[in-house]
Structure formats: structure tokens, C-alpha cells
Amino acid sequence: MKRLAVFTSGGDAPGMNACIRAVVRGAVYHGVEVFGIRRGYNGMINGDIFQMTSHSVSNIVQRGGTILKSARSKEFMTPEGRQKAHDQLIKHGIEGLVAIGGNGTFTGALKFFEEYQIPTVGAPGTIDNDLYGTDYTIGFDTAVNTALEAIDKIRDTADSHDRIFFIEVMGRDSGYIAIQSGIAGGAEMVMVPEVLTPISEVVETLKQGWSRSKSSSIIIVAEGDEEGNAAEVAEKIRTQVGVDVDMRVTTLGHIQRGGIPTAYDRILASRLGLGALEGLLNGEKNVMAGVVNNELRYTPFIDTIKLPKPINEDLLRMVRILSV
Amino acid sequence: MKRLAVFTSGGDAPGMNACIRAVVRGAVYHGVEVFGIRRGYNGMINGDIFQMTSHSVSNIVQRGGTILKSARSKEFMTPEGRQKAHDQLIKHGIEGLVAIGGNGTFTGALKFFEEYQIPTVGAPGTIDNDLYGTDYTIGFDTAVNTALEAIDKIRDTADSHDRIFFIEVMGRDSGYIAIQSGIAGGAEMVMVPEVLTPISEVVETLKQGWSRSKSSSIIIVAEGDEEGNAAEVAEKIRTQVGVDVDMRVTTLGHIQRGGIPTAYDRILASRLGLGALEGLLNGEKNVMAGVVNNELRYTPFIDTIKLPKPINEDLLRMVRILSV
Amino acid sequence: MKRLAVFTSGGDAPGMNACIRAVVRGAVYHGVEVFGIRRGYNGMINGDIFQMTSHSVSNIVQRGGTILKSARSKEFMTPEGRQKAHDQLIKHGIEGLVAIGGNGTFTGALKFFEEYQIPTVGAPGTIDNDLYGTDYTIGFDTAVNTALEAIDKIRDTADSHDRIFFIEVMGRDSGYIAIQSGIAGGAEMVMVPEVLTPISEVVETLKQGWSRSKSSSIIIVAEGDEEGNAAEVAEKIRTQVGVDVDMRVTTLGHIQRGGIPTAYDRILASRLGLGALEGLLNGEKNVMAGVVNNELRYTPFIDTIKLPKPINEDLLRMVRILSV
Amino acid sequence: MKRLAVFTSGGDAPGMNACIRAVVRGAVYHGVEVFGIRRGYNGMINGDIFQMTSHSVSNIVQRGGTILKSARSKEFMTPEGRQKAHDQLIKHGIEGLVAIGGNGTFTGALKFFEEYQIPTVGAPGTIDNDLYGTDYTIGFDTAVNTALEAIDKIRDTADSHDRIFFIEVMGRDSGYIAIQSGIAGGAEMVMVPEVLTPISEVVETLKQGWSRSKSSSIIIVAEGDEEGNAAEVAEKIRTQVGVDVDMRVTTLGHIQRGGIPTAYDRILASRLGLGALEGLLNGEKNVMAGVVNNELRYTPFIDTIKLPKPINEDLLRMVRILSV
């Protein structure tokens, strides 16, 4: 392979720039030409493609977001879109792709390969950590720390006013951010999509806390919890508690996507970017580079897409023990 | 005066602990006994009062929230409540008060003085910076920096996705947080309660940006803006813009109240705490200690309560110029 | 004036980019052409000059350092150097300058004006806050907060180990960073160049602390203190104390110059950049824009260079009171 | 076992408080009495021992340092010291210990067991990550992020002035902090005790950078590198480079030990604290709880003390590739 391209796709995640940098510098190191594609599959279709050098990625390792920009592409879901994308790659002489994104991105890459045999190796870039085939995804550690900083701040107010706070964190299908930020933030309870926590159990925990004169409580709710979002959960609890308690709801929202990446995310992103690149150069295709038990591993897209990533039940047990 | 007490009241603000510390250490320095009252006027009524020493305030200068806890007290608004509070102060031999809070707190203190002649000197503790008689209030600088960090993070995503973000910051009656975080965050527009910004003007600004191929925009909305909160403003704009643009709304919420206080807030809080204490010892009463043009000044509660604090129009002009 | 240029000179300071942005956007707003000069007077001499647009300063308000780079220029101190610089300005049609820097920069500008009548308006960019004519300089608030974060971290260790820490902060001739970070960090003592603190007084304070069973202490030393730097001060004290105490010295060093600027610095920098630009357009020359008591003010370079900036003695008094 | 005690020993590390909290809450959960010992083995000798409840560890998960304080004890190295310590434990009815610290701590525990059969389970608390038997130690992730923030700040200045910076990070025998912060910070080179990097190689790398017109460079030096500390390395290089380059040295120092622990450290510390406690309750003794490949594992003290922890050579390779 003499020429390849890298792009980011789907929601942005802190560390994507460190990953791009590793792909580009790795390509330079291995003597391969490398191009950048802007705005994911949209840019591939529109030919927003440009050559990158070592210098193109100077001083970006510490930046949030993605210098290649990102987008979701409806057009790439159509045969016509993919045809145009392929024409552009041919025009630029690009023989392989490194795709930084999540399952939507990988699904597109798989379809594209079936039709045009352009090999793609993926790197998992998503704050939700919901991808099978890697212990952690790029951006997850930063998102957890961002949520944690917010929880620390809110605890100041919760303690000062003897309040119960319901804090909603990201995670439509995955409770990873909720559990990790909840343990680290000393939350009294964590509600996640993977495990049903009945409202009655939350009420019970709160009442036990009051009986030990715990004056403030923090409950973390993943946005995709079965009992509803944080506001809905709080409302259900208010009804059941009976007595008048001071309850507040806050939704952390988009701040969880951005920010300066942590050391962990920059190193993981560098490792996965380099791993994806070297995999592609070694003939890997339609696989995602991941780190499992501290080792680089390639997992077929078909598995990352189909297989669920189980939540660590030990961590849920820890939440319960640590809030006694 | 041989014995006085300090308390925090109303919403908590970062720097309140630094202020408490200055009151306590100042009292020790001047050889006066000092007591702490927990949970504001509620604690005064319930006798939640305890003696403090230099050691009581060790290692708190850097903490958010308030170690004395805070609350709003309905009971203190009744003559019976104030009677009980007075009884408690008499019981503890307390001759004067330092109250850290906002106008609600000062209104109570004024009423209390009329009935029982207990002198109070206030220190302005509120993140909103909406108090006449001081250039800045305790907690404001930290709140602005917290909002700013959030804006910086969101800009990463806005840029990566070519999006328009509406970010709601605190300020029911005051646009201070909005303006300062907006200028510092490089926002395209800032909407505040004090000045009417018609929706048509926002639409115009956005369109001008697009004509210069500005791909992302950030608009800061103070929660008390006349056009509504951020979600309402966004909806109005979506209707008027016509074309399909990617718009997102996020509300920063309670994170703005907490957190480690900035250097500015710790120094201001120390200065105002010491100023309030020394004012009280020098016979001041029913005044708030403030810093105006770098000088300590005492303003009657009656003025801090009645007089409006004008917004700095120069800063609004700066927003317009800097977003060209 | 139809065309002007902006440059940064001397040590870099957080907020310089926000200041550059304000100059450039202000020029665009007022319909004047604006150029950037790289590496201060060196770039002026070498013709490293380029036109800037509103877009040139996008997304830099939050960045530390200076996109125009900075340098100290020996060549500009020679008549030949200034001749070359003037030739370059003429060649580019530049009629006026905005210089962001300190007294070295302003001294050069004054000399340059005497010889070639090119007017300069300055903006005070230096972390030391040692410039007469403005309450605060660009970068000072960030430097204080950076020092403060370090002090907060070190206090964790000091408390955990019952240690005395001597922390050296920047300030060769000025104790501003030392005093502000010392008050905010809850230091037991602050040693500054402006005021002589004899070693015997430090020893006395430490002994008083021990008698009140204060187990850890933090002493802030400005690098330019008359008793020496932190290591020298610590050594002198070790000799006098007699008993065996666990003392450590740490020098914060260059981290104080960099970093994401605080809200305060970004706003001040924006205000001073715009103020410098509008001053230049209004015919000001050889003056520095400053903010004194919240108002924009122009001070002749001759005064900023010659007049000393007094330290606030009230703040030194506060250190003593707050460490009782 | 009905009653146990927990203590911290050796240098403090961020996350120690989260670990203490997990031990205490875990004990409460399992219905075992738990005591705290202040100042490590010194407190054990002096009887500075007190009962802890769930409430004793409220609101400490986010704090740096250790609420139990730490110390190195010479007296515990003597038979008399250990005799006194044992007497105190007997007096308090303490049957087992959880020791949070490093190899010095574990060596003492082993000796203590030989003489008095008091079982200890350890948790690895040290920022250096130099303990065999766990992938990461408590405090390491925070220390790396602290070093990284400093590197990010210094890069601002390095870039603004086209300078070479030598940054010394902690690690007398271990290059972990250096390598991880170096990769994450985009350093051009990392010098560690485990691998010899000849000065000539550094000079070569710098020259290659200049030939690609890289204007600034950052070189991370672990304090225990064979070529000397950062100042010594810089001096050697200055001699060999020949031309006049602007080089600066900065030593990060004690800030690396303190600070608010990251999410990673709080979770790891909680997991290891709970793991150590439950190990002790299940009859483990003279082992350290560690997390290896995401699983809890107990390693005999004898191994953590004797076996070296190899550096990850893949990461060193990454530094070279990423700085092309």
C-alpha cells in the first residue's frame, strides 16, 4: 500500500486528534503517503481530501474535537453516495482507509468494502465506551473525568444545602460513564440501562441514608436508563418519598464530548492510531484496533457491531458497598 | 464588642469558606470571640451555634460550598422566628453578626435590627454579581471561569460538527455571567436580561457569519433573558432561519455554583470577610462590605437592596466588535 | 491611518492571543487593514510580516502563548536594526503599531518613534504585573491561578507529612504573584522583593505556628527576594531553627508563563487590545493602554518605564492576619 | 477477624483517601470494626489509633494527600519499635492490617509478621508505578496528568519562543511517569533510567528536527536517568550541539505528588482498598492487592519487593515514531 487516508466520523471525542496524529506520523515513519478526509464520508463523497505531512499534525495532541471535522452522512448510505466516494478515492490513488469512529462508521466501511474492496481498519472513537473489542474507547476517560469534575462541583452545593441531586450523564445504551463517574464521585446510587434499578430501591437507599443522618445524596442517571432520564426519575421518586425533600436535577450535556484529552486518552488514541495504521499496512481489513488487557488486538467489524459489551458487575457492587 | 457570629445564607458560592476563614481569623487576631451559625437563619433559630477558633478554618480556603452550610429560612420571615433567633443570640452572648449572602439575607438582617438592635455587617456572597455596592461578588469569578471551561469544551464539538450552540448560563436578573463568559469564550452573541436583543438581530448575526463562511457559532443566553431561556430562543430562531441548520441547546446548570474558588474569589472573599469583621468591630451596622475601584467600601443594606447594578455597556459593545 | 501592524515581544504571557484577536477584529470593525509581525522586533527587521483577517484569529482566544511568537531582539537596539525595521514597515505601508509586551518593548518603541515617527500604542503583556499605568497586566491572573493550583497540590503533601514547604514563584522585581497566590493559597508567610522580611521574623512565625500545633506550613518566596531564592531562604532558616524539621523547597518555574488564560485575562486582554487599537486610530502614540479602577486609561511609555508600581501593603497585612 | 486497622505509609499519593474510604466502608459493609492509624508505623508505635465509621470517610474521595497522614518510621526498623507497635495493636484488639504504601511499607509489614504474626494486606500507593504485581499504582494516573498539564503549559512558551525545554519529572528508578507524560505531551524525546539514551542520540534527534524546521522541542527526563538530571543532561547537550540554541530546564517537583485524584485513580484506589480488605477478611496475608489485566490479584510482598517491573518497550518505540 502506497497511499492511504484517515478520517473521523460520528460524534467527536477527545483524543481523536491524537489518533489522527499517530496515523499520520506512523505513515510518514513507514514511508507511506497519507491523506486526510474532512467531515467523514461526506468529505469522501465531495472530494474534501488533502495530503498530510508530519507538520500537519504538530501541536494537536492536546486539542479536543477533531481537526478533520466529523459528520454523519446520509448520502453514504445510498449506492450513489458510495459510488461517488469510490470515484474520489480512485482519483486520489487512495488504497486503504483508517476510520476513527463508532459502529455507524464501521457499518458503512463494511458495506463499502463489499462493493469496492477498499480495506478499512477502524479505531474506536466514542465517549460512550460501548464498543466490543476494546476495553476502552478513545474519549471515554476524558468524558468520565469531565463528568467527575461536574459531580465534585455539585457536591459542594449538595452538601451546603442538604440536597439530593440527580445528575444525568451521557450513555444512551451504555452505563459506563455513569458507573465510573459515580464510583469516582462517591455517588450514593448509579442508574444504568444495562441493569434495572427499580425506583423503590432508590427510595429505600435514600431513606437508609437519612436514617444515618446523611444529609445530601447524589444519584447518577445514565440518559438511557429504563426508568427514564434524570428529571423523570426524580419526579417518580418525589411521588414515592412522601416527605418534602429538596431535590434538584441537572443534565451535564454536551460538555462531556469536548475538552482537553487526558493522558490516558492521548496514549490510548496514539496506540490505536498507530495500531490501526500498522494493521492496514500489514493487510488487515474490516477490523477495529482495540486494546484488551493492555494488548493490541484486531476485532472484525462484524463483531464490534453485533456483540454487546457487558457492564462490569463488580463495579456496580462497589457502588453499593462504598455508599454504606 | 466581645463576641460575634458569622453565617452563610442563600445560595452557596465558591469563596464563602475563604470569607468565613477571614472573619474567624480576623476575630482571633483582634481578640474577639467568634461563633459559627449553621444553615443561616434556620440555625440561628434552632441554636445550631458553636464557637470557632483559628484551627476551625484550617485548610478550607480552597474549598467550594460553605462549611457553615446554607439555607433559606421561611421561619425567620415571621416575628416568632426572629424572636427565637434573638433568644438564641442572647443565650450565647452574641452581640453582632457577619452575614455572608445576598439581598434576601440582608433584608432579613435589616428587619432583625429594627426589632432587636443586633448589628449586622454583610459580605456579598452570590455568583450572580447582582449586588449594588461592590464591583464583584464572592463566587462570580469562579462561576465565570466554570462557564468558560464549559464553553471551551463545547466549542470543540461546535467546530468539529459545524454547529450552532445555544448555551444557557445562570443569571435570572443579571447578565454578568453571560457577558463575561461570552467575551472570554469568543461567543458570537450574548443575550442578557438587561438589554433587549430581538431574535431578528440574532438571525441577522448568524446569517452574516455564514456569509463569511463561519461554520460554527456559540450564543450565550442568560437564563432570565426576555426572549426566553436558551431552548426557547433556539426554537424561535429555528423558525425564522428557514434553512436547515444543526442547532443544539445546552444548559450549564448547577455546576456554576460549586468548585474550587479562583485566586480572585479567594482574595476578594478574604478581603471582604476581614472588611466586614473590622467594620462590625468599628461600629458599622446594616451595611455590606464591598470593593469598589479596588477600595473597601461600606454600602447601606437599604441601597444594596433597592439600587440596581447597571450592566457595563462597553462589554456588550465588545461582544459585537470581537465577533466580526 | 489605513494600515497598522501588531506584534508581541518579550516573555510570552497567557492572554496575548486574546489581545491580538481584539486588535485584529477591532481593525476589521473599523475598516483598517491590519498586519501581523512574527517574533517581535526581529520579525520587523526581517520582514516576517503578513496580512491578517478576522479569520486569522479564529479559535485562538483560549490559547496560551502567542501565535505571533515572541523574541527579544538585540539587533533592534542598534541604529542599523531599527533602520531595517523601518524599511520593512515602509515597504508594507504600515503607519502605526500595536505592541504587546513590557518595558523592554516600550523602550524600543520610544526610541523608534524618536528616529522614525512611527507611533506605537502598547498593551501590557507580562505575567509579573510590574507595569505602572494599569492595575493588572495581561497574563497575571492566569499566572497567579497556576501558582495557586500548584500550592493547593503541595499543601496536600505538606499536610500529609507535617512538612514546611518553601515555594518559589516568579517575580524578579515584583512580589505581586507571591502575595496574591500566597493569600489565596493560605500561606503562612510571603516574602517579596519590595518589603524586607528578615529571616528571624520567618523563624518567629514558624515557631508560633508550632506552639499552636500547626503541623505544616507554606512559605511563598518571590524569586527576587532580598534574602535570596527559596533554596537560600530555606537554608538560612534551617540554620536558625535549631531543631530538626522536615523542610522542602520547590520552584514552580516556567509553568507560570503558559496555560489556558483565565476569564479575567481574556477579558482584560480583549479590552486592552481594543483600547490600544482605538487609541492608535484616535491619534495616541507612545502610550500604554491600561485599566485603572475599571476604566481604560493611556499612560505615556516614559511613565510606565520610569515609575515604580507600589505593592499593596493591605494585602501584606492580610497575610499576617489570616495566618494566625 | 473482628477488628482491623488501616494506615498510609511512605510518600503520599493522590487516591490514598479513596482507598482508605473503601477499606472503611468495606469493613462497615462486612460488619467488621475498623480503626485508623495516623502517620504510618509511627502512629502504630505511639498509639495514634482511633475508631472509624462510615461517616469518618465522607467527602474525602476527591481529596489529595491522606487524612491518616503519612511518615517514614526509623523506629519501626528496630525490634523495640515493633514491640511497641505490637503492644498498641494488642491493646486495641486489632487483628489485621491494611497498609497503603510501597515497598518500604511492605518490607516492614513482612518483618512485623515474622515476629508477631499480625497479617497485613497491602495496597500499592505510590505515584511512581514502580511496583511489581499491579499494572498501575494508586496516584500514578494523577501524577501523569499533572505532569502533562505542566508540559502543555510549557509547550505554549516553547512554541512562542522557538525554544528547547528539558523537563524533569519524578521517577528515581522508574521511567513510567516520563514515558506516559512524554507520549501524551508530544515530547520529542524521553529519557528514562531503564534504557540508556546516549547524549549523542538526543543531539541527533534535535538536529533532525531542525532540518525539518521544527522550531521548538520538549525533552522529558526522569530524575533518575543515567545521564543525570535534566540540568545535567541539558549542559551535556549544550556542549555537543555547538551552535547557540535557546535551551531551558525546568523541574516539576512536588506538584506531582498532590492534587485532586483523577477518575482512574479514585476507581483503582477504591477497587484496591476493597480488594485488600476482602483479601484480609478471607485469610490473605503478606500480599499486595493489585489489578493486572483488569482483574484483582494478590501478589506476595516478597515478589513485589524483589521483582523488577519492566518498562513497556512498545511505548518507547511510540515516542520515536510519533516525533518524526
PDB file of C-alpha atoms in Angstrom, chain C residues 27 37 48 50 64 72 74 96 106 110 151 168 230 234 282:
ATOM      1  CA  ALA C  27      -9.221  46.874  12.941  1.00  0.00           C
ATOM      2  CA  ILE C  37       4.633  40.733  12.651  1.00  0.00           C
ATOM      3  CA  ASP C  48       8.281  38.473   8.695  1.00  0.00           C
ATOM      4  CA  PHE C  50       1.724  39.193   6.849  1.00  0.00           C
ATOM      5  CA  GLY C  64      -1.754  30.249  25.807  1.00  0.00           C
ATOM      6  CA  ARG C  72      13.996  39.580  22.475  1.00  0.00           C
ATOM      7  CA  LYS C  74      19.485  42.628  20.195  1.00  0.00           C
ATOM      8  CA  GLY C  96       1.293  52.556  13.191  1.00  0.00           C
ATOM      9  CA  PHE C 106       8.093  50.060  25.079  1.00  0.00           C
ATOM     10  CA  LEU C 110      10.034  55.060  22.107  1.00  0.00           C
ATOM     11  CA  ILE C 151       0.252  25.500  46.058  1.00  0.00           C
ATOM     12  CA  GLU C 168       9.381  29.896  44.826  1.00  0.00           C
ATOM     13  CA  ALA C 230      13.646  29.793  48.076  1.00  0.00           C
ATOM     14  CA  ALA C 234      15.276  27.646  53.456  1.00  0.00           C
ATOM     15  CA  ASN C 282      -7.521  58.251  17.546  1.00  0.00           C
TER      16      ASN C 282
END
